Structure formats: structure tokens, C-alpha cells
Coordinates of C-alpha atoms in Angstrom, one line a residue:
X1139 CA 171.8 97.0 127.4
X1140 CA 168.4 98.5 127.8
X1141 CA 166.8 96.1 125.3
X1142 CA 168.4 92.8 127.2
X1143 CA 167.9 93.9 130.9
X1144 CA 164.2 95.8 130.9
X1145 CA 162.4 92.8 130.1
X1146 CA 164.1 90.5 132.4
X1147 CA 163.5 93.2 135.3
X1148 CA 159.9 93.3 134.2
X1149 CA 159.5 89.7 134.1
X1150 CA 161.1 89.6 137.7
X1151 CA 158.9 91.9 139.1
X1152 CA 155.6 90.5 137.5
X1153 CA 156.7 87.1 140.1
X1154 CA 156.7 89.2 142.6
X1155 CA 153.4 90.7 142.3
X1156 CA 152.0 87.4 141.9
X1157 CA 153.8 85.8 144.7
X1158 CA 152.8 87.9 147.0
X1159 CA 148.8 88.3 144.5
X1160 CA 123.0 79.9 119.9
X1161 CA 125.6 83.1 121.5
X1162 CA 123.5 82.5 124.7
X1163 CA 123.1 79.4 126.9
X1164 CA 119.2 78.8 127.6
X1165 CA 118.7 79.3 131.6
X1166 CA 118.0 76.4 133.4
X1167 CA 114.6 75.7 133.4
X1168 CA 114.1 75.7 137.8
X1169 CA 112.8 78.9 138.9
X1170 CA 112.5 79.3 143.0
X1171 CA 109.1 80.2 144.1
X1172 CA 108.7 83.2 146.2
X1173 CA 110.7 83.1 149.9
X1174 CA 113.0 80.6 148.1
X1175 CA 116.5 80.3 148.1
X1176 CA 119.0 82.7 148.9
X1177 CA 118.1 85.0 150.8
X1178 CA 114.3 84.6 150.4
X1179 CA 112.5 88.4 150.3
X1180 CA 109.4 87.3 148.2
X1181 CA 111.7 87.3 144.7
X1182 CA 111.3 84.8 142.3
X1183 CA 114.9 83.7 141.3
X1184 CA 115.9 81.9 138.2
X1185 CA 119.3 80.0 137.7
X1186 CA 120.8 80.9 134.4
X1187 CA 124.5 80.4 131.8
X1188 CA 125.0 83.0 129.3
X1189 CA 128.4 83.4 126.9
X1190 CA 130.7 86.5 127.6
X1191 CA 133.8 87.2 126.3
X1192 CA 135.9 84.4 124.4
X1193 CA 132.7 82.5 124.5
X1194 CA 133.4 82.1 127.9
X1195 CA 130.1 80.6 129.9
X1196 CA 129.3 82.9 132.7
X1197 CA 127.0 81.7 135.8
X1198 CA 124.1 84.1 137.4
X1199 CA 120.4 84.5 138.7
X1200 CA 118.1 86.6 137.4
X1201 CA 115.8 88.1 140.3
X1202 CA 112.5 89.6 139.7
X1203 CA 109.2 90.6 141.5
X1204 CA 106.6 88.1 141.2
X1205 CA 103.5 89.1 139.1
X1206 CA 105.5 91.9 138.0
X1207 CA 104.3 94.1 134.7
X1208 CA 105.2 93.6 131.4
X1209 CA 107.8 96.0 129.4
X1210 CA 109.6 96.7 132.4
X1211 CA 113.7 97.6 132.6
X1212 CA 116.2 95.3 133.1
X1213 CA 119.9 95.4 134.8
X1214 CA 123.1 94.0 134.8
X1215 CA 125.6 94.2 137.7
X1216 CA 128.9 94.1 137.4
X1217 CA 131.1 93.5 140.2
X1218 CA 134.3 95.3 141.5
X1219 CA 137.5 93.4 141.4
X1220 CA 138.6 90.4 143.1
X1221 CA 136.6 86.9 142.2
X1222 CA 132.9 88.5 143.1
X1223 CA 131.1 85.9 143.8
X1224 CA 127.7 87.1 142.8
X1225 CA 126.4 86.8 146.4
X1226 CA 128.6 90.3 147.2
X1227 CA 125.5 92.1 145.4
X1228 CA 122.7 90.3 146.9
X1229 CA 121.6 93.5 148.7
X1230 CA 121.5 95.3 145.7
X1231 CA 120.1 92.7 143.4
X1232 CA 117.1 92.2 145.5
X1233 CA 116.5 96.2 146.1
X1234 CA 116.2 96.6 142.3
X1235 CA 114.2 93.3 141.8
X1236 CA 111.7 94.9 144.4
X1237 CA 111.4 97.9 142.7
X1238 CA 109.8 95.9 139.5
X1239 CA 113.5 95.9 137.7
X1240 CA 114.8 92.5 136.4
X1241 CA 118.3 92.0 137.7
X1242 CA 120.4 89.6 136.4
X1243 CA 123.6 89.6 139.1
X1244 CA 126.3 86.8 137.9
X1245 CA 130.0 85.3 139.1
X1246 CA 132.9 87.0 137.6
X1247 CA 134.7 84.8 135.5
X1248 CA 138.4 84.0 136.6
X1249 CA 139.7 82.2 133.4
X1250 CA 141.9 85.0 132.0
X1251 CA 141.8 87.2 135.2
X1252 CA 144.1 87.8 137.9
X1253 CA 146.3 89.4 140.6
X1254 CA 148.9 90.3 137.8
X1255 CA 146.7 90.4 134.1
X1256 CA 142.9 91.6 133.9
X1257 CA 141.3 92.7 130.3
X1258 CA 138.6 95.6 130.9
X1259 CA 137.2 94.8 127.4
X1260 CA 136.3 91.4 128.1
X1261 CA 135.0 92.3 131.4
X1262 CA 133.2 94.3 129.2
X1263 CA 132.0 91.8 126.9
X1264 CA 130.7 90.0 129.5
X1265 CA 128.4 92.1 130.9
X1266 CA 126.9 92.3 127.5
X1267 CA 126.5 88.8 127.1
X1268 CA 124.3 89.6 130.6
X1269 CA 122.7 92.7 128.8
X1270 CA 121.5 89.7 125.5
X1271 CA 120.4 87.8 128.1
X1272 CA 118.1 90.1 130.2
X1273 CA 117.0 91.4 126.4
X1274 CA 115.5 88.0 125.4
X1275 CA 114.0 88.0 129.0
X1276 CA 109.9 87.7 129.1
X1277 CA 108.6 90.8 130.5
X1278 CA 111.9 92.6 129.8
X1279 CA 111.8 95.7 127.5
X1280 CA 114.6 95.1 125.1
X1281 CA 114.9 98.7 124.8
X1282 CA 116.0 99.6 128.8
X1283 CA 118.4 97.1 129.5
X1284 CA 121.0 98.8 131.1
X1285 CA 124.3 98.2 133.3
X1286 CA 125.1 98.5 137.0
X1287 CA 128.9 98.9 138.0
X1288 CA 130.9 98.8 141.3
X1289 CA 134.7 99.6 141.8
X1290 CA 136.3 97.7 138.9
X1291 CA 133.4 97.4 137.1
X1292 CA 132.3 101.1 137.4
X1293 CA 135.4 100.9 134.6
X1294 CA 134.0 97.9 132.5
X1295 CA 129.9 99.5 132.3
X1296 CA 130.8 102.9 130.7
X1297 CA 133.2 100.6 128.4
X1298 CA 130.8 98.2 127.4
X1299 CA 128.4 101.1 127.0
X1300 CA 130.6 102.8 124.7
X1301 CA 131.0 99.8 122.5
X1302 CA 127.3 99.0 122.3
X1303 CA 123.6 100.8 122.0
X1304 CA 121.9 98.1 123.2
X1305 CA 122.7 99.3 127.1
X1306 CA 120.1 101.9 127.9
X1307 CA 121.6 103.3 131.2
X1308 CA 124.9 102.9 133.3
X1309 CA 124.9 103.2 137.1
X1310 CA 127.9 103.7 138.6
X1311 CA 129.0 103.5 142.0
X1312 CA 132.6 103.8 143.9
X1313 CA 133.6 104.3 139.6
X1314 CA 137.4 106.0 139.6
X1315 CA 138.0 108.6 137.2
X1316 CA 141.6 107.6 137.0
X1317 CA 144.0 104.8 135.9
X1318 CA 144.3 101.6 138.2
X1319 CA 147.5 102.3 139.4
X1320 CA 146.8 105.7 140.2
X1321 CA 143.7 104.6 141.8
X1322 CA 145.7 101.9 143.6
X1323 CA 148.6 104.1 144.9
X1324 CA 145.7 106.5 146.3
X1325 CA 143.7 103.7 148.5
X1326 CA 146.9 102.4 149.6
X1327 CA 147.9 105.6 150.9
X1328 CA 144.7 106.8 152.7
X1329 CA 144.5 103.2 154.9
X1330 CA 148.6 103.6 155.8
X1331 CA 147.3 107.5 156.9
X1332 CA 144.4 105.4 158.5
X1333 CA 147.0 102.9 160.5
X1334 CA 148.8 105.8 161.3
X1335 CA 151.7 105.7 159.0
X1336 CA 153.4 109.6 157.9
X1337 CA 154.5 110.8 154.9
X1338 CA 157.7 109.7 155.6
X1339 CA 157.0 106.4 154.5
X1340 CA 153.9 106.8 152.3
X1341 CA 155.0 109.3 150.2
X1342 CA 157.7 106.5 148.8
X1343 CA 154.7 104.1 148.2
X1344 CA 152.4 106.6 146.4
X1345 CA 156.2 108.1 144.7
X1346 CA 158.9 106.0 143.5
X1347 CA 157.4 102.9 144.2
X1348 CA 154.4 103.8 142.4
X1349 CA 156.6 105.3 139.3
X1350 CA 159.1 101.3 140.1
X1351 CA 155.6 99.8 139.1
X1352 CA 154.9 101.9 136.0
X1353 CA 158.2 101.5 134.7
X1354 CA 157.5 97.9 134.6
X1355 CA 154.4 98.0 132.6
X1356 CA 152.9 95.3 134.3
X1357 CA 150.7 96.4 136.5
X1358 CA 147.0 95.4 135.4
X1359 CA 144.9 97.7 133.5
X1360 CA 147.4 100.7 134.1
X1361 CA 146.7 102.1 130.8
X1362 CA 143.0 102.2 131.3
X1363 CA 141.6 106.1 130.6
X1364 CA 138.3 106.3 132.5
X1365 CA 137.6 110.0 131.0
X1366 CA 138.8 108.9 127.8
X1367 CA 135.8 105.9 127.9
X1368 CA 133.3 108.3 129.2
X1369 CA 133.4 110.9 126.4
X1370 CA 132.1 107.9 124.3
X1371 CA 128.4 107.9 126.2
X1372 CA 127.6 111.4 124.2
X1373 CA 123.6 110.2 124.9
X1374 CA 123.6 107.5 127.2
X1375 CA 121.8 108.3 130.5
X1376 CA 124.5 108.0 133.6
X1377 CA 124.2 108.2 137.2
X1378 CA 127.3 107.9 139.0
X1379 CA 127.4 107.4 142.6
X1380 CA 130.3 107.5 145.7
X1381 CA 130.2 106.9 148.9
X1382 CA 130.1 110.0 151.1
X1383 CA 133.2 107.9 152.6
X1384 CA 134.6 106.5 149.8
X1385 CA 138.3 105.7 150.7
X1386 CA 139.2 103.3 148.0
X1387 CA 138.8 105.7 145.2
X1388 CA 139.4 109.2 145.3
X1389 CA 135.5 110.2 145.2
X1390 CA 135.8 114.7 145.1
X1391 CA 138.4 114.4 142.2
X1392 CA 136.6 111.3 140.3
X1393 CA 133.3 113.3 140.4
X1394 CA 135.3 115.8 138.7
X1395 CA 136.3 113.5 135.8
X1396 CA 133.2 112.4 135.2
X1397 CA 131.5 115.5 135.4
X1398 CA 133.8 117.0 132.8
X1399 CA 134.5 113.8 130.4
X1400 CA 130.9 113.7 129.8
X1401 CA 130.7 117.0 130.2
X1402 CA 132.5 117.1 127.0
X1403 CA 130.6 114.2 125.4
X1404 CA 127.6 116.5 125.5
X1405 CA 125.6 114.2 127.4
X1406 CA 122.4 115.7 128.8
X1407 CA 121.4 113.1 131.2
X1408 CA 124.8 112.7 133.5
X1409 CA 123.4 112.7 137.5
X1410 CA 126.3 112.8 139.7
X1411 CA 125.8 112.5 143.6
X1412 CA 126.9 110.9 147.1
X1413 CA 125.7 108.8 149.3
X1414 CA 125.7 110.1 152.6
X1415 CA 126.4 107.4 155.4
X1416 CA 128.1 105.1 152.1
X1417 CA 131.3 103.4 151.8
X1418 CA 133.1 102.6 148.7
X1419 CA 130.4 100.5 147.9
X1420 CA 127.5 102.5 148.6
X1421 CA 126.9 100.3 152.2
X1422 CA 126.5 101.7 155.7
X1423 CA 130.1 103.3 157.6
X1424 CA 131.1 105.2 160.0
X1425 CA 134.5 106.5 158.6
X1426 CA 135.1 104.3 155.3
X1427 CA 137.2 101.9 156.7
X1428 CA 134.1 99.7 158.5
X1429 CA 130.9 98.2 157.3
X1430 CA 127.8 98.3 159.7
X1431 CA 125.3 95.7 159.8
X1432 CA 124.4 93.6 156.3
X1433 CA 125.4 89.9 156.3
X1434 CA 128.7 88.4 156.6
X1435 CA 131.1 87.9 153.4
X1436 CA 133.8 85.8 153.7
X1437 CA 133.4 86.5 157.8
X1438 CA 132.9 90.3 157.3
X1439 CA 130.2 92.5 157.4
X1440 CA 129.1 93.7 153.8
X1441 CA 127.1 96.5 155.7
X1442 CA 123.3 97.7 154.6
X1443 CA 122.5 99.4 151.9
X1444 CA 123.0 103.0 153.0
X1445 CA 120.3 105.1 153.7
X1446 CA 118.5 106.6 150.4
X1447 CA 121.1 104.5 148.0
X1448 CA 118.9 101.9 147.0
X1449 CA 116.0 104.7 146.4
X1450 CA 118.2 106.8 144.1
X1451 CA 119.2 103.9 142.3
X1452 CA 115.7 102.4 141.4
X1453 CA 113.6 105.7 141.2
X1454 CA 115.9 107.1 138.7
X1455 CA 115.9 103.7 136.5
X1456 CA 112.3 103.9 137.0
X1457 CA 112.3 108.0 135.4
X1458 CA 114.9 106.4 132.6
X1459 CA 112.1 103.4 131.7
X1460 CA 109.9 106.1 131.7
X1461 CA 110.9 108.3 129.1
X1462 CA 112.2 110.8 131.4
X1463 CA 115.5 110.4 132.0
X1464 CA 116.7 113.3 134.7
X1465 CA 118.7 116.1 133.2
X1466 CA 122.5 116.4 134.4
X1467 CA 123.2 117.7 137.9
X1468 CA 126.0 117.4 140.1
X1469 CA 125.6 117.2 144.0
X1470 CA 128.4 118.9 146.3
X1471 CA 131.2 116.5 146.7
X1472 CA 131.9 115.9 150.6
X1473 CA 135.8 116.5 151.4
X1474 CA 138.7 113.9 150.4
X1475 CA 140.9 112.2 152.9
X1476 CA 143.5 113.1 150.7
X1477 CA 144.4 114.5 147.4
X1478 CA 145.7 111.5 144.4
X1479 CA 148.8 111.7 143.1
X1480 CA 150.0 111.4 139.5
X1481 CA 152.2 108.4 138.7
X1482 CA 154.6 109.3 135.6
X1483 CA 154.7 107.2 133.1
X1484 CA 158.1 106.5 131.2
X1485 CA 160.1 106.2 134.5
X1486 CA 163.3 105.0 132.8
X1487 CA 165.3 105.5 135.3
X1488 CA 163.2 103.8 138.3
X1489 CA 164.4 100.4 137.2
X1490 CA 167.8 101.1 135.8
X1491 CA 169.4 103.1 138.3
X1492 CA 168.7 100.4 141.5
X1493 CA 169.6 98.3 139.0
X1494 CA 173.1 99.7 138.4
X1495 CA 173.5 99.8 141.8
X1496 CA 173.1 96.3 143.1
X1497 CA 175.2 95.2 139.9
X1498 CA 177.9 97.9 141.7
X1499 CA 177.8 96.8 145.3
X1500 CA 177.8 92.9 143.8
X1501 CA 180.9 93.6 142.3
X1502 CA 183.4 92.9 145.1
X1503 CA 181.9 89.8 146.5
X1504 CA 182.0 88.6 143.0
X1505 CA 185.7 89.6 143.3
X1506 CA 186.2 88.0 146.3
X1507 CA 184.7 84.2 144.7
X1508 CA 187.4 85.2 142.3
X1509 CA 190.2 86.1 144.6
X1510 CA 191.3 89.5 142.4
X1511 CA 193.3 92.2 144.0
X1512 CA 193.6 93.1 148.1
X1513 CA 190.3 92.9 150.5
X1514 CA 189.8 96.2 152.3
X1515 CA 187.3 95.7 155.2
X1516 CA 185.6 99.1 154.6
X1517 CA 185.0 98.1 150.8
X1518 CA 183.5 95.0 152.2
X1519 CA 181.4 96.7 154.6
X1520 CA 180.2 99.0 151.8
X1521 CA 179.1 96.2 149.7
X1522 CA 177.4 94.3 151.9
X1523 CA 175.4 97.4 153.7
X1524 CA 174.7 98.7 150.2
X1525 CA 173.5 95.5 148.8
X1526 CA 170.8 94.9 151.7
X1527 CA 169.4 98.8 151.6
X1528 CA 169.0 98.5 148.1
X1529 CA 167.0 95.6 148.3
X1530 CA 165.3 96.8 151.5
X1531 CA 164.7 100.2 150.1
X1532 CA 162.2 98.2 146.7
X1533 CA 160.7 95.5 148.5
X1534 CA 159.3 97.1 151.8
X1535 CA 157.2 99.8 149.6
X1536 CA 156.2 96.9 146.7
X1537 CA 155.6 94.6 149.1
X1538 CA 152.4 97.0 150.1
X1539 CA 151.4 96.9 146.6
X1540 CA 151.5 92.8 146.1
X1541 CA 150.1 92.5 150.0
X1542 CA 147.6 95.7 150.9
X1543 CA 148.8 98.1 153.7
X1544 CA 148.6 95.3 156.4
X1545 CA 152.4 94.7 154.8
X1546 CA 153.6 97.9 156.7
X1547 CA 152.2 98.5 160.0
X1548 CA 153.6 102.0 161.5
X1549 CA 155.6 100.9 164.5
X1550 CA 157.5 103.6 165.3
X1551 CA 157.4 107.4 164.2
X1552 CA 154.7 106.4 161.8
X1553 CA 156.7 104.4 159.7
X1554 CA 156.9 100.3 159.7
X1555 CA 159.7 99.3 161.5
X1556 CA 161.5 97.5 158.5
X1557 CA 161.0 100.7 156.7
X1558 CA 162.9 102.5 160.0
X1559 CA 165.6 99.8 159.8
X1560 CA 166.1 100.1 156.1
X1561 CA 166.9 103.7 156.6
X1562 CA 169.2 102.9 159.6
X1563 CA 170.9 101.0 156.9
X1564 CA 170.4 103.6 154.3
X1565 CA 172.7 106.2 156.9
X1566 CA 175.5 103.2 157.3
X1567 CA 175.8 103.2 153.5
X1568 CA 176.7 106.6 154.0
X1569 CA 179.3 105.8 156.7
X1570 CA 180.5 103.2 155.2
X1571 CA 181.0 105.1 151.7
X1572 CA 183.5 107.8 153.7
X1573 CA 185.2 104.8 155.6
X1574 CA 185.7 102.9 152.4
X1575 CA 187.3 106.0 150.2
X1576 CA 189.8 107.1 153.2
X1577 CA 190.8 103.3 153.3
X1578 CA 191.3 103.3 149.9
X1579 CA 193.1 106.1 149.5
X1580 CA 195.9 105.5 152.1
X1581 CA 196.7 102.2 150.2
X1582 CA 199.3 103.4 148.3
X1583 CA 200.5 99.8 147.0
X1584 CA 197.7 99.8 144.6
X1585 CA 198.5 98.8 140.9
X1586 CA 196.8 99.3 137.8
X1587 CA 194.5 96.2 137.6
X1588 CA 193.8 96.2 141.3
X1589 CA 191.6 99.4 141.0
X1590 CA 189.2 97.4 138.9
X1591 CA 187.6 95.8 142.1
X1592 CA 187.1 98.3 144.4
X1593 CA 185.7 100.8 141.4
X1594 CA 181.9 99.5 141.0
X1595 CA 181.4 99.3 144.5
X1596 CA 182.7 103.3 145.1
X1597 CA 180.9 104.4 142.2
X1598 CA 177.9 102.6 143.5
X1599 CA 178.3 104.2 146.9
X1600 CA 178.2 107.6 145.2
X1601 CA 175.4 106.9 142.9
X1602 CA 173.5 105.4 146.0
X1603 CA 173.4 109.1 147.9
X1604 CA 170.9 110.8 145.0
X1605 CA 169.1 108.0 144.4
X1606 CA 168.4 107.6 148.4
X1607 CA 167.5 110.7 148.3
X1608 CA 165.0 110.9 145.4
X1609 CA 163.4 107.2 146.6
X1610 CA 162.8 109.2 150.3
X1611 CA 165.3 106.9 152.3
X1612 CA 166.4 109.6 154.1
X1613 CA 162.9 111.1 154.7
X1614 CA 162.6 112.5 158.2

């Protein structure tokens, strides 16, 4: 049974998520002058194609001072998840451009990328097709080309790092030191405490619903070990940066991965510190969860650089270029809204029993099309109730995954009110379970084959009180 159902449940829930989810082109030969363009800021800007992964054709400017010096570093950014559009890192491109770095900042591709299926490694390969590009660049020093990385792409740097020796640095910032669903399950959970939601209801998001999604093996890039990527760069010179604020990724504990995966690498030149004032993206906040000043992105503040980020970034690829990159250090880490939690992986059971359970309840209806043996209204009752708070129970938790935590806004006692009515529904189950075994048991007229319809939906009632339990339905 396990070897028909699982992959039809997997497929199922994979529509869900979505539903609701030479080897280098030459650049174009324009170049803006200075005060040009996006933007403007004195840069000179040059429109340029370059091959990533697949062979894929990848679209980006390369920003640098004018009249600046000969030999001088070079840097890739890589952008966090989503489509990142290459104006998201405008701030940051020009900062480094200023400081006499050529900075090649492109559009993430989208063939082969989405809500439910994204490839790290050719995320990876892409960003060295960037790092060839910026290496055949005049003025560039082939030898300190290196790779910036937000978010998402604090995953794909170190990889594409670890796979080749022409990057000479990595800069990481708002980087995870866990998987993506892990990483996920923890930013969901710290903007529901945000909207005021208890642990009522997000413990079942970053629990069962969290382990539903593992079980599936669908969610994108879950199997992606940041620690075991980092113990790759055994010499490469990394500075990994968080927000002071970072509420997308768990910044205390990541530090901590990093700091020990290359830690173990025996890298001598791993910096790792916080930006006071930053977001998850290194920009100015109050709390994490805004964005002050900067210009507008898809209506939306991006919010300035933060104070001293754009500093640390530069003067340290400046020491790197140099000849001197900065020995390791790690810089207090600022407290954590909250602590991650582990997701288990081989979670059978979180698919199969729910599973069982609907096939259970969805037994006597089925009798009913097929008119076999006596109704009992309790049964009934039992059936129906069970049927909608086993559907209620998955989808109001997943639906936070497939739609962000604007899907379940606490209404009453910190929980979302269809998560409040689900439980209402979880307790008539209960009722309903009683009412439906005394009624059955007074019927004395029952023969042999008439048990057969009744039986599922009983046993499902009894199998439904653990599994409530364990999937937090009952949570006070």
C-alpha cells in the first residue's frame, strides 16, 4: 500500500504548494557615462549576457568607478530567493562599485526555478558564469573575483565556492546555517509571534505541519546541508554577515554553524559579525519586520544600507585584494526572537495516519451511495464532523506554508479563527465518537455483514483522538 499511495499523496501535495506558490556572451558594447542610467551616482554601468547553468543566458550590469585602477577585485551578487530582479541590490552594487570594486549584479534566472522546485547547484553555476565574466573584465584582477550572497544565495556562494578556486572571497549576508524547510518553518513562526499568534497554533506549523511537508519530500531544496557546504572552504576567505534583526533566518544559532563548520574546515580567515540597525538583508529597521528609508520595490521600501554595512563589506574586500585577508573573529551574536526547531525527517506516519483517517470517516457516505446496511444518525454525524476536521486540521497550517503568515491572522486567543473553528470541530469529533458507539451499541438487530459499515468510521473516530492530539488540535 505504501508504495501505491505515498507518491500520489506527494504528488497531491506538490499542487497545493503551487497553487497556492564561446562559454560567455560578449557584453553589449553601450556603456552609460557617468550620472547615467539607473540610479545615476557617478558609476559607469555596462549592460552585459553571460552563460550559467544549462547554458542558460543570464542578464546583468557590471558597475564600476570611473577612472578606477587597474588590478582591482571584482564581485558577483547573488540574490536571495524569489525572481530578484537585479534592481533589489542596486544599493549594494553601487556601494561596492564606489569603493573601486567591479560589481557585476544580474537577474535570477526563472527557467527551471520556482515556488515548488529550485536547484542550489545551478544557482551555483550561475554565479560562476558571473565570476568568468568579471575575470575576463579589463581592469579586473582575475585572481580576486569573489562572490556576494543574500538569503537564498548566502546558500548558493559558499556552494559555488566549494566547487571552484577561481572565487577568491564569499560574503555572506542573512546566510542560514540550516536546511530550507527548517529555515522556513522558523521565519514563519517568528512573524505569526509578530501578528500575535500563541503557541497554540504555531507550534502545529513549525511541528506536524512542518514534519506533513518533510514526509512529502517536496519541499524545495530541503535536503540542502549549509554546514556540510561550508567545511568545503578549508582556505577560502569568508565574511558572513546578519542583520542585528534578522527575523527571516535564525541569525544567533546560524552564526553558530558557520562558526563551527568552518571552524572545522580549518579556515583561518572566517569573520563573522552583525549589523547593528540591519534587517535580514543588512538594510535599515526598527524591529526586523520594517524597512526604513531606501527606494521603493515593488511599492515597498527596500530600506538604506544600514549604518557601517556597506563599510565592512568593502574595507574587508579591499584587506582581501590586498594580501591581507583578516584572520577569523566572531562578534557577539545579539539575542534571537526565538529558538529554530528541528523538523524530522522520515515522518512516515504524518501522511499515512490522516490518511487512514479520511479513507475511515469516507467510508459510510460511500455506504450510503451504495445503500448497505441501517443509517444511524450518530454514525452519520461522526463521519461528516470527522471528515471536515481532518481536512481543516492539514490545510489551515499548510496553507501558511504555500501563502506566508498573512494566511492565519490571530483573531481570537492568538490563534486564526479557522484554526479556533477547526478545534471546535476537533471536540465534536469527540462527542460525536461517544454518541455514535452508544447508538451502536443499543442496536441489537445488527447482523454479520451490517457491521462492515459502521466499522471504518468507529475505528477512525478512535484513531482520530491520538492523532488530534499529537497534531496539537486540542492545544489550549
Amino acid at each position: 500500500m505504501q508504495l501505491v499511495v505515498r507518491p500520489f499523496v506527494r504528488v497531491c501535495l506538490a499542487l497545493v504548494c503551487a497553487v497556492a506558490a564561446g562559454l560567455l556572451a560578449a557584453p553589449r558594447a553601450r556603456a552609460e557615462a557617468p550620472g547615467e542610467g539607473d540610479g545615476g551616482g557617478g558609476l559607469v554601468r555596462e549592460e552585459v549576457s553571460f552563460r550559467g547553468g544549462g547554458g542558460l543566458v543570464l542578464h546583468g550590469t557590471v558597475l564600476a568607478a570611473p577612472g578606477a585602477r587597474d588590478n582591482r577585485p571584482g564581485i558577483v551578487l547573488v540574490g536571495g530567493s524569489g525572481p530578484g530582479p537585479r534592481q533589489e541590490y542596486r544599493q549594494e552594487a553601487e556601494a561596492f562599485a564606489r569603493a573601486g570594486i567591479t560589481t557585476l549584479v544580474y537577474d535570477k534566472r526563472t527557467a527551471g526555478y520556482s515556488v515548488t522546485h529550485r536547484d542550489f547547484g545551478v544557482l551555483a553555476e550561475d554565479a560562476l558564469g558571473g565570476v568568468g565574466l568579471l575575470r575576463q573584465w579589463k581592469g579586473v584582477d582575475p585572481h580576486q573575483v569573489g562572490l556576494w550572497g543574500f538569503s537564498e544565495g548566502a546558500w548558493a556562494a559558499p556552494l559555488a565556492a566549494s566547487r571552484s578556486s577561481d572565487v577568491a572571497f564569499v560574503i555572506t549576508i542573512g546566510g542560514s546555517g540550516y536546511d530550507a524547510l527548517r529555515t522556513q518553518t522558523w521565519n514563519l513562526t517568528t512573524h505569526l509571534l509578530h501578528r500575535g499568534a500563541g503557541a497554540s497554533f504555531t507550534g502545529v506549523v513549525a511541528g506536524p505541519a512542518a514534519q506533513l511537508l518533510e514526509a512529502t519530500g517536496k519541499f524545495p531544496g530541503a535536503d540542502y546541508d549549509a554546514a556540510q557546504v561550508l567545511r568545503r572552504l578549508h582556505r577560502t576567505p569568508v565574511l558572513a554577515l546578519w542583520g542585528a534583526h534578522d527575523v527571516q533566518v535564525p541569525p544567533a544559532e546560524s552564526a553558530r554553524v558557520f562558526q563551527q563548520a568552518l571552524g572545522r574546515a580549518g579556515n583561518p580567515h572566517a569573520v563573522i559579525r552583525f549589523v547593528p540597525g540591519g534587517a535580514h538583508n543588512g538594510h535599515r529597521t526598527s524591529d526586523g519586520f520594517d524597512r526604513l528609508g531606501g527606494p521603493l520595490f515593488h511599492g515597498k521600501p527596500l530600506g538604506e544600507l544600514a549604518p557601517g554595512y556597506g563599510e565592512t563589506m568593502t574595507s574587508w574586500v579591499r584587506a582581501v585584494a590586498a594580501g591581507h585577508p583578516p584572520v577569523s573573529a566572531v562578534a557577539p551574536a545579539p539575542p534571537q526572537m526565538a529558538s529554530s526547531t528541528p523538523v524530522p525527517g522520515d515522518a512516515w506516519y504524518a501522511w499515512l495516519v490522516p490518511l487512514l483517517l479520511l479513507v475511515g470517516f469516507a467510508g459510510y457516505p460511500v455506504g450510503a451511495v451504495l445503500r448497505r446496511g441501517p443509517v444511524v444518525r450518530p454514525v452519520r454525524w461522526l463521519a461528516g464532523l470527522g471528515l471536515v476536521a481532518v481536512v481543516g486540521a492539514v490545510v489551515c497550517p499548510f496553507a501558511v506554508y504555500v501563502v506566508g503568515d498573512g494566511a492565519a491572522v490571530p483573531g481570537v486567543w492568538g490563534r486564526p479563527v479557522v484554526w479556533l473553528a477547526v478545534q471546535l470541530v476537533g471536540v465534536a469529533v469527540i462527542v460525536a465518537g461517544v454518541a455514535a458507539v452508544v447508538a451502536v451499541w443499543r442496536r441489537r438487530e445488527w447482523g454479520g455483514g451490517a457491521w462492515l459499515r459502521p466499522a471504518p468510521v468507529l475505528l477512525a473516530g478512535v484513531g482520530f483522538v491520538p492523532w488530534a492530539v499529537w497534531w496539537g488540535l486540542f492545544r489550549v
